[in-house]
PDB file of C-alpha atoms in Angstrom:
ATOM      1  CA  MET X  97      -0.023   0.025  -0.028  1.00 84.00           C
ATOM      2  CA  ALA X  98       2.721   2.499   0.933  1.00 89.00           C
ATOM      3  CA  THR X  99       4.518   1.709  -2.385  1.00 90.00           C
ATOM      4  CA  SER X 100       1.449   2.594  -4.373  1.00 91.00           C
ATOM      5  CA  LEU X 101       0.906   5.801  -2.460  1.00 92.00           C
ATOM      6  CA  PHE X 102       4.528   6.922  -2.844  1.00 90.00           C
ATOM      7  CA  LEU X 103       4.331   6.112  -6.608  1.00 87.00           C
ATOM      8  CA  ASP X 104       1.020   7.864  -7.160  1.00 89.00           C
ATOM      9  CA  ARG X 105       1.386  10.872  -4.759  1.00 89.00           C
ATOM     10  CA  GLY X 106       5.125  11.296  -4.431  1.00 83.00           C
ATOM     11  CA  PHE X 107       6.988  11.586  -1.180  1.00 84.00           C
ATOM     12  CA  GLY X 108       5.760  14.989  -0.225  1.00 84.00           C
ATOM     13  CA  ARG X 109       2.105  14.252  -0.417  1.00 88.00           C
ATOM     14  CA  THR X 110       2.159  10.822   1.129  1.00 90.00           C
ATOM     15  CA  THR X 111       1.752  10.821   4.994  1.00 89.00           C
ATOM     16  CA  LEU X 112       2.020   8.066   7.525  1.00 90.00           C
ATOM     17  CA  ASP X 113      -1.506   8.778   8.500  1.00 90.00           C
ATOM     18  CA  LEU X 114      -2.611   8.139   4.855  1.00 92.00           C
ATOM     19  CA  VAL X 115      -0.601   5.053   4.664  1.00 92.00           C
ATOM     20  CA  ALA X 116      -2.213   3.781   7.878  1.00 90.00           C
ATOM     21  CA  GLN X 117      -5.696   4.653   6.609  1.00 91.00           C
ATOM     22  CA  HIS X 118      -5.227   2.850   3.204  1.00 91.00           C
ATOM     23  CA  ALA X 119      -3.544  -0.148   4.773  1.00 89.00           C
ATOM     24  CA  GLU X 120      -6.313  -0.333   7.401  1.00 89.00           C
ATOM     25  CA  VAL X 121      -3.853  -0.573  10.326  1.00 91.00           C
ATOM     26  CA  GLY X 122      -3.668   1.483  13.447  1.00 88.00           C
ATOM     27  CA  LYS X 123      -1.412   4.604  13.344  1.00 85.00           C
ATOM     28  CA  SER X 124       0.372   3.322  16.490  1.00 89.00           C
ATOM     29  CA  SER X 125       1.236   0.074  14.750  1.00 89.00           C
ATOM     30  CA  LEU X 126       2.659   1.825  11.785  1.00 89.00           C
ATOM     31  CA  TYR X 127       4.575   4.302  13.869  1.00 87.00           C
ATOM     32  CA  ALA X 128       5.989   1.563  15.966  1.00 91.00           C
ATOM     33  CA  ARG X 129       7.455  -0.035  12.847  1.00 91.00           C
ATOM     34  CA  TYR X 130       8.309   3.089  10.939  1.00 91.00           C
ATOM     35  CA  PRO X 131       9.042   5.977  13.237  1.00 91.00           C
ATOM     36  CA  SER X 132       9.130   8.516  10.341  1.00 88.00           C
ATOM     37  CA  LYS X 133       8.002   8.880   6.771  1.00 87.00           C
ATOM     38  CA  GLY X 134      11.644   8.757   5.629  1.00 84.00           C
ATOM     39  CA  ALA X 135      12.072   5.345   7.389  1.00 87.00           C
ATOM     40  CA  LEU X 136       8.954   3.997   5.674  1.00 90.00           C
ATOM     41  CA  PHE X 137      10.096   5.368   2.290  1.00 86.00           C
ATOM     42  CA  ALA X 138      13.589   3.824   2.843  1.00 84.00           C
ATOM     43  CA  ALA X 139      12.054   0.423   3.452  1.00 88.00           C
ATOM     44  CA  VAL X 140       9.760   0.763   0.396  1.00 89.00           C
ATOM     45  CA  VAL X 141      12.719   1.823  -1.871  1.00 84.00           C
ATOM     46  CA  SER X 142      14.938  -0.992  -0.497  1.00 84.00           C
ATOM     47  CA  ARG X 143      12.194  -3.656  -1.072  1.00 87.00           C
ATOM     48  CA  SER X 144      11.418  -2.374  -4.619  1.00 87.00           C
ATOM     49  CA  ILE X 145      15.152  -2.569  -5.563  1.00 85.00           C
ATOM     50  CA  GLN X 146      15.353  -6.028  -4.165  1.00 85.00           C
ATOM     51  CA  THR X 147      12.170  -7.065  -5.973  1.00 88.00           C
ATOM     52  CA  MET X 148      13.747  -5.810  -9.252  1.00 87.00           C
ATOM     53  CA  PHE X 149      16.844  -7.860  -8.834  1.00 86.00           C
ATOM     54  CA  ASP X 150      14.867 -10.938  -7.712  1.00 87.00           C
ATOM     55  CA  HIS X 151      13.010 -10.803 -11.065  1.00 87.00           C
ATOM     56  CA  LEU X 152      16.115 -10.673 -13.214  1.00 88.00           C
ATOM     57  CA  THR X 153      16.546 -13.806 -15.363  1.00 83.00           C
ATOM     58  CA  PRO X 154      19.563 -15.917 -14.517  1.00 82.00           C
ATOM     59  CA  VAL X 155      22.400 -15.753 -17.046  1.00 78.00           C
ATOM     60  CA  PRO X 156      22.206 -18.806 -19.434  1.00 78.00           C
ATOM     61  CA  GLN X 157      24.816 -21.449 -19.011  1.00 79.00           C
ATOM     62  CA  GLY X 158      27.337 -22.264 -21.692  1.00 86.00           C
ATOM     63  CA  LEU X 159      28.045 -18.697 -22.782  1.00 87.00           C
ATOM     64  CA  ASN X 160      31.602 -17.335 -23.106  1.00 86.00           C
ATOM     65  CA  LEU X 161      32.683 -14.415 -20.995  1.00 83.00           C
ATOM     66  CA  VAL X 162      31.716 -11.603 -23.351  1.00 87.00           C
ATOM     67  CA  GLN X 163      28.328 -13.319 -24.024  1.00 91.00           C
ATOM     68  CA  ARG X 164      27.697 -13.509 -20.342  1.00 89.00           C
ATOM     69  CA  LEU X 165      28.646  -9.771 -19.824  1.00 91.00           C
ATOM     70  CA  GLN X 166      26.298  -8.871 -22.787  1.00 94.00           C
ATOM     71  CA  ALA X 167      23.427 -10.879 -21.239  1.00 94.00           C
ATOM     72  CA  VAL X 168      23.995  -9.526 -17.824  1.00 94.00           C
ATOM     73  CA  GLY X 169      24.185  -5.914 -19.036  1.00 95.00           C
ATOM     74  CA  GLU X 170      21.086  -6.088 -21.077  1.00 96.00           C
ATOM     75  CA  ALA X 171      19.074  -7.829 -18.182  1.00 95.00           C
ATOM     76  CA  LEU X 172      20.273  -5.049 -15.768  1.00 95.00           C
ATOM     77  CA  ILE X 173      19.274  -2.331 -18.170  1.00 96.00           C
ATOM     78  CA  GLU X 174      15.880  -3.884 -18.815  1.00 95.00           C
ATOM     79  CA  GLY X 175      15.343  -4.026 -14.933  1.00 93.00           C
ATOM     80  CA  MET X 176      16.470  -0.472 -14.447  1.00 94.00           C
ATOM     81  CA  LEU X 177      14.153   0.774 -17.188  1.00 95.00           C
ATOM     82  CA  HIS X 178      11.093  -0.740 -15.546  1.00 92.00           C
ATOM     83  CA  PRO X 179       8.584   2.097 -14.889  1.00 93.00           C
ATOM     84  CA  ARG X 180       8.564   1.358 -11.222  1.00 89.00           C
ATOM     85  CA  CYS X 181      12.284   1.552 -10.889  1.00 91.00           C
ATOM     86  CA  VAL X 182      12.383   4.782 -12.937  1.00 93.00           C
ATOM     87  CA  ALA X 183       9.723   6.321 -10.738  1.00 91.00           C
ATOM     88  CA  PHE X 184      11.592   5.508  -7.539  1.00 88.00           C
ATOM     89  CA  MET X 185      14.794   6.907  -9.000  1.00 90.00           C
ATOM     90  CA  ARG X 186      13.002  10.071  -9.684  1.00 91.00           C
ATOM     91  CA  ILE X 187      11.330  10.290  -6.275  1.00 89.00           C
ATOM     92  CA  THR X 188      14.578   9.542  -4.454  1.00 88.00           C
ATOM     93  CA  ALA X 189      16.533  12.091  -6.431  1.00 90.00           C
ATOM     94  CA  ALA X 190      13.827  14.690  -5.816  1.00 88.00           C
ATOM     95  CA  GLU X 191      14.146  14.121  -1.999  1.00 85.00           C
ATOM     96  CA  ALA X 192      17.862  13.978  -1.966  1.00 89.00           C
ATOM     97  CA  ASP X 193      18.248  17.482  -0.468  1.00 90.00           C
ATOM     98  CA  ASN X 194      15.793  16.634   2.400  1.00 84.00           C
ATOM     99  CA  PHE X 195      16.982  13.001   2.901  1.00 83.00           C
ATOM    100  CA  PRO X 196      20.589  12.789   1.665  1.00 88.00           C
ATOM    101  CA  ASP X 197      21.206   9.542   3.646  1.00 87.00           C
ATOM    102  CA  LEU X 198      18.041   7.972   1.971  1.00 83.00           C
ATOM    103  CA  ALA X 199      19.268   8.885  -1.418  1.00 87.00           C
ATOM    104  CA  LEU X 200      22.708   7.628  -0.913  1.00 90.00           C
ATOM    105  CA  THR X 201      21.423   4.352   0.600  1.00 86.00           C
ATOM    106  CA  ALA X 202      19.026   3.808  -2.287  1.00 87.00           C
ATOM    107  CA  TYR X 203      21.896   4.363  -4.752  1.00 91.00           C
ATOM    108  CA  GLN X 204      24.288   2.065  -2.910  1.00 91.00           C
ATOM    109  CA  VAL X 205      21.681  -0.707  -2.556  1.00 88.00           C
ATOM    110  CA  SER X 206      20.988  -0.493  -6.234  1.00 92.00           C
ATOM    111  CA  PHE X 207      24.589  -0.330  -7.281  1.00 95.00           C
ATOM    112  CA  ASP X 208      25.702  -3.139  -4.966  1.00 92.00           C
ATOM    113  CA  GLY X 209      22.827  -5.233  -6.254  1.00 91.00           C
ATOM    114  CA  ALA X 210      23.824  -4.702  -9.826  1.00 94.00           C
ATOM    115  CA  VAL X 211      27.535  -5.445  -9.080  1.00 94.00           C
ATOM    116  CA  LEU X 212      26.486  -8.692  -7.392  1.00 91.00           C
ATOM    117  CA  TYR X 213      24.283  -9.620 -10.456  1.00 91.00           C
ATOM    118  CA  VAL X 214      27.183  -9.125 -12.788  1.00 92.00           C
ATOM    119  CA  LEU X 215      29.445 -11.216 -10.515  1.00 90.00           C
ATOM    120  CA  LYS X 216      26.935 -14.093 -10.310  1.00 87.00           C
ATOM    121  CA  GLY X 217      26.604 -13.845 -14.087  1.00 86.00           C
ATOM    122  CA  LEU X 218      30.273 -14.229 -14.410  1.00 84.00           C
ATOM    123  CA  GLY X 219      30.235 -17.296 -12.249  1.00 81.00           C
ATOM    124  CA  ALA X 220      31.199 -15.922  -8.766  1.00 83.00           C
ATOM    125  CA  ALA X 221      29.019 -17.552  -6.083  1.00 71.00           C
ATOM    126  CA  ASN X 222      29.034 -14.316  -3.974  1.00 71.00           C
ATOM    127  CA  LEU X 223      31.126 -11.046  -3.375  1.00 73.00           C
ATOM    128  CA  ALA X 224      33.656 -12.933  -1.215  1.00 77.00           C
ATOM    129  CA  ALA X 225      34.299 -15.586  -3.894  1.00 78.00           C
ATOM    130  CA  ALA X 226      34.823 -12.998  -6.607  1.00 82.00           C
ATOM    131  CA  GLY X 227      38.122 -11.461  -5.497  1.00 82.00           C
ATOM    132  CA  PRO X 228      39.043  -7.808  -5.816  1.00 84.00           C
ATOM    133  CA  GLY X 229      39.935  -7.888  -9.581  1.00 84.00           C
ATOM    134  CA  LEU X 230      36.626  -9.269 -10.649  1.00 87.00           C
ATOM    135  CA  THR X 231      34.755  -7.077  -8.289  1.00 89.00           C
ATOM    136  CA  ALA X 232      36.472  -3.943  -9.596  1.00 90.00           C
ATOM    137  CA  LEU X 233      35.588  -5.034 -13.021  1.00 90.00           C
ATOM    138  CA  ALA X 234      31.970  -5.671 -12.251  1.00 92.00           C
ATOM    139  CA  GLN X 235      31.639  -2.332 -10.671  1.00 95.00           C
ATOM    140  CA  ARG X 236      33.252  -0.538 -13.656  1.00 95.00           C
ATOM    141  CA  PHE X 237      30.995  -2.465 -15.958  1.00 96.00           C
ATOM    142  CA  VAL X 238      27.875  -1.258 -14.100  1.00 97.00           C
ATOM    143  CA  GLU X 239      29.127   2.259 -14.177  1.00 97.00           C
ATOM    144  CA  VAL X 240      29.867   2.238 -17.953  1.00 96.00           C
ATOM    145  CA  ALA X 241      27.201  -0.114 -19.244  1.00 96.00           C
ATOM    146  CA  VAL X 242      24.160   0.222 -17.068  1.00 96.00           C
ATOM    147  CA  GLN X 243      24.131   3.500 -15.179  1.00 96.00           C
ATOM    148  CA  PRO X 244      24.235   5.891 -18.195  1.00 96.00           C
ATOM    149  CA  LEU X 245      20.971   4.451 -19.563  1.00 97.00           C
ATOM    150  CA  SER X 246      19.351   4.247 -16.113  1.00 95.00           C
ATOM    151  CA  PHE X 247      20.181   7.890 -15.435  1.00 95.00           C
ATOM    152  CA  GLN X 248      18.903   8.939 -18.810  1.00 97.00           C
ATOM    153  CA  ALA X 249      15.532   7.176 -17.983  1.00 97.00           C
ATOM    154  CA  ALA X 250      15.325   9.003 -14.719  1.00 94.00           C
ATOM    155  CA  PHE X 251      15.667  12.243 -16.607  1.00 95.00           C
ATOM    156  CA  GLY X 252      12.871  11.472 -19.026  1.00 96.00           C
ATOM    157  CA  VAL X 253      14.531   9.897 -22.065  1.00 97.00           C
ATOM    158  CA  ASP X 254      11.965   7.474 -23.589  1.00 97.00           C
ATOM    159  CA  ALA X 255      12.554   3.899 -22.255  1.00 96.00           C
ATOM    160  CA  ALA X 256      11.700   2.417 -25.603  1.00 97.00           C
ATOM    161  CA  LEU X 257      14.525   4.369 -27.163  1.00 97.00           C
ATOM    162  CA  LEU X 258      16.924   3.284 -24.367  1.00 97.00           C
ATOM    163  CA  ARG X 259      15.911  -0.366 -24.787  1.00 97.00           C
ATOM    164  CA  GLN X 260      16.759  -0.024 -28.608  1.00 97.00           C
ATOM    165  CA  ARG X 261      20.233   1.236 -27.719  1.00 97.00           C
ATOM    166  CA  ALA X 262      20.868  -1.234 -24.722  1.00 97.00           C
ATOM    167  CA  SER X 263      22.690  -4.030 -26.756  1.00 97.00           C
ATOM    168  CA  ALA X 264      24.979  -1.562 -28.435  1.00 97.00           C
ATOM    169  CA  CYS X 265      25.722   0.291 -25.282  1.00 97.00           C
ATOM    170  CA  VAL X 266      26.634  -2.891 -23.469  1.00 97.00           C
ATOM    171  CA  ARG X 267      28.774  -3.983 -26.429  1.00 97.00           C
ATOM    172  CA  ASP X 268      30.520  -0.598 -26.388  1.00 96.00           C
ATOM    173  CA  ALA X 269      31.087  -0.981 -22.637  1.00 95.00           C
ATOM    174  CA  ILE X 270      32.584  -4.443 -23.062  1.00 95.00           C
ATOM    175  CA  GLU X 271      34.951  -3.028 -25.841  1.00 94.00           C
ATOM    176  CA  LEU X 272      36.020  -0.147 -23.611  1.00 93.00           C
ATOM    177  CA  LEU X 273      36.814  -2.501 -20.752  1.00 91.00           C
ATOM    178  CA  GLN X 274      38.608  -5.129 -22.879  1.00 87.00           C
ATOM    179  CA  GLU X 275      42.111  -4.324 -21.279  1.00 83.00           C
ATOM    180  CA  LYS X 276      40.553  -4.571 -17.773  1.00 79.00           C
ATOM    181  CA  ILE X 277      38.918  -7.829 -18.775  1.00 80.00           C
ATOM    182  CA  ALA X 278      42.139  -9.320 -20.108  1.00 79.00           C
ATOM    183  CA  MET X 279      44.050  -8.211 -16.929  1.00 75.00           C
ATOM    184  CA  THR X 280      41.549  -9.648 -14.449  1.00 69.00           C
ATOM    185  CA  ASP X 281      42.111 -13.000 -12.811  1.00 53.00           C
ATOM    186  CA  TRP X 282      38.694 -14.569 -13.595  1.00 50.00           C
ATOM    187  CA  GLY X 283      39.051 -17.560 -11.231  1.00 39.00           C
ATOM    188  CA  GLN X 284      35.843 -19.459 -11.307  1.00 38.00           C
ATOM    189  CA  ALA X 285      34.212 -16.988 -13.752  1.00 41.00           C
ATOM    190  CA  ARG X 286      36.054 -18.556 -16.681  1.00 43.00           C
ATOM    191  CA  THR X 287      34.357 -21.132 -18.840  1.00 39.00           C
TER     192      THR X 287
END
């Protein structure tokens, strides 16, 4: 319920009282769990980001490294271009002056989730198993391949146009990172 209210009304026009009314719970119950609107919004944003990552398709097996990076990049871009994701990026950015910690946390949760998805797509079971070289490459890949299109969507560029450009943008990022890719100890990420 809170998610719908934040998406429909924005942060400023959504109140805890309104959320309690729509969720048909007592205000005291809501305030006990979320002491402020910022705390509720942070929970909604974190849950929405996690939901996006939960719905990303696993990278198909049997692909070489470049094919895996291509598949991972395209899947991440598709997830980031989902209207709900774009709406939360906009709301969070709009409230960054009032809630800088919330905006930074939302960014970090999204970035870290994207990096972890790339690492898993490359064959690392988790962040600890990836090693620093692979982690640095995954971070840079997200910065170069995914974030530019995601940020463009947040600023109003048509998502359909960005989807058309996604494959080429990911290929360009892979090409730009070729030297870093060649220098990385891939460990278990190699096929």
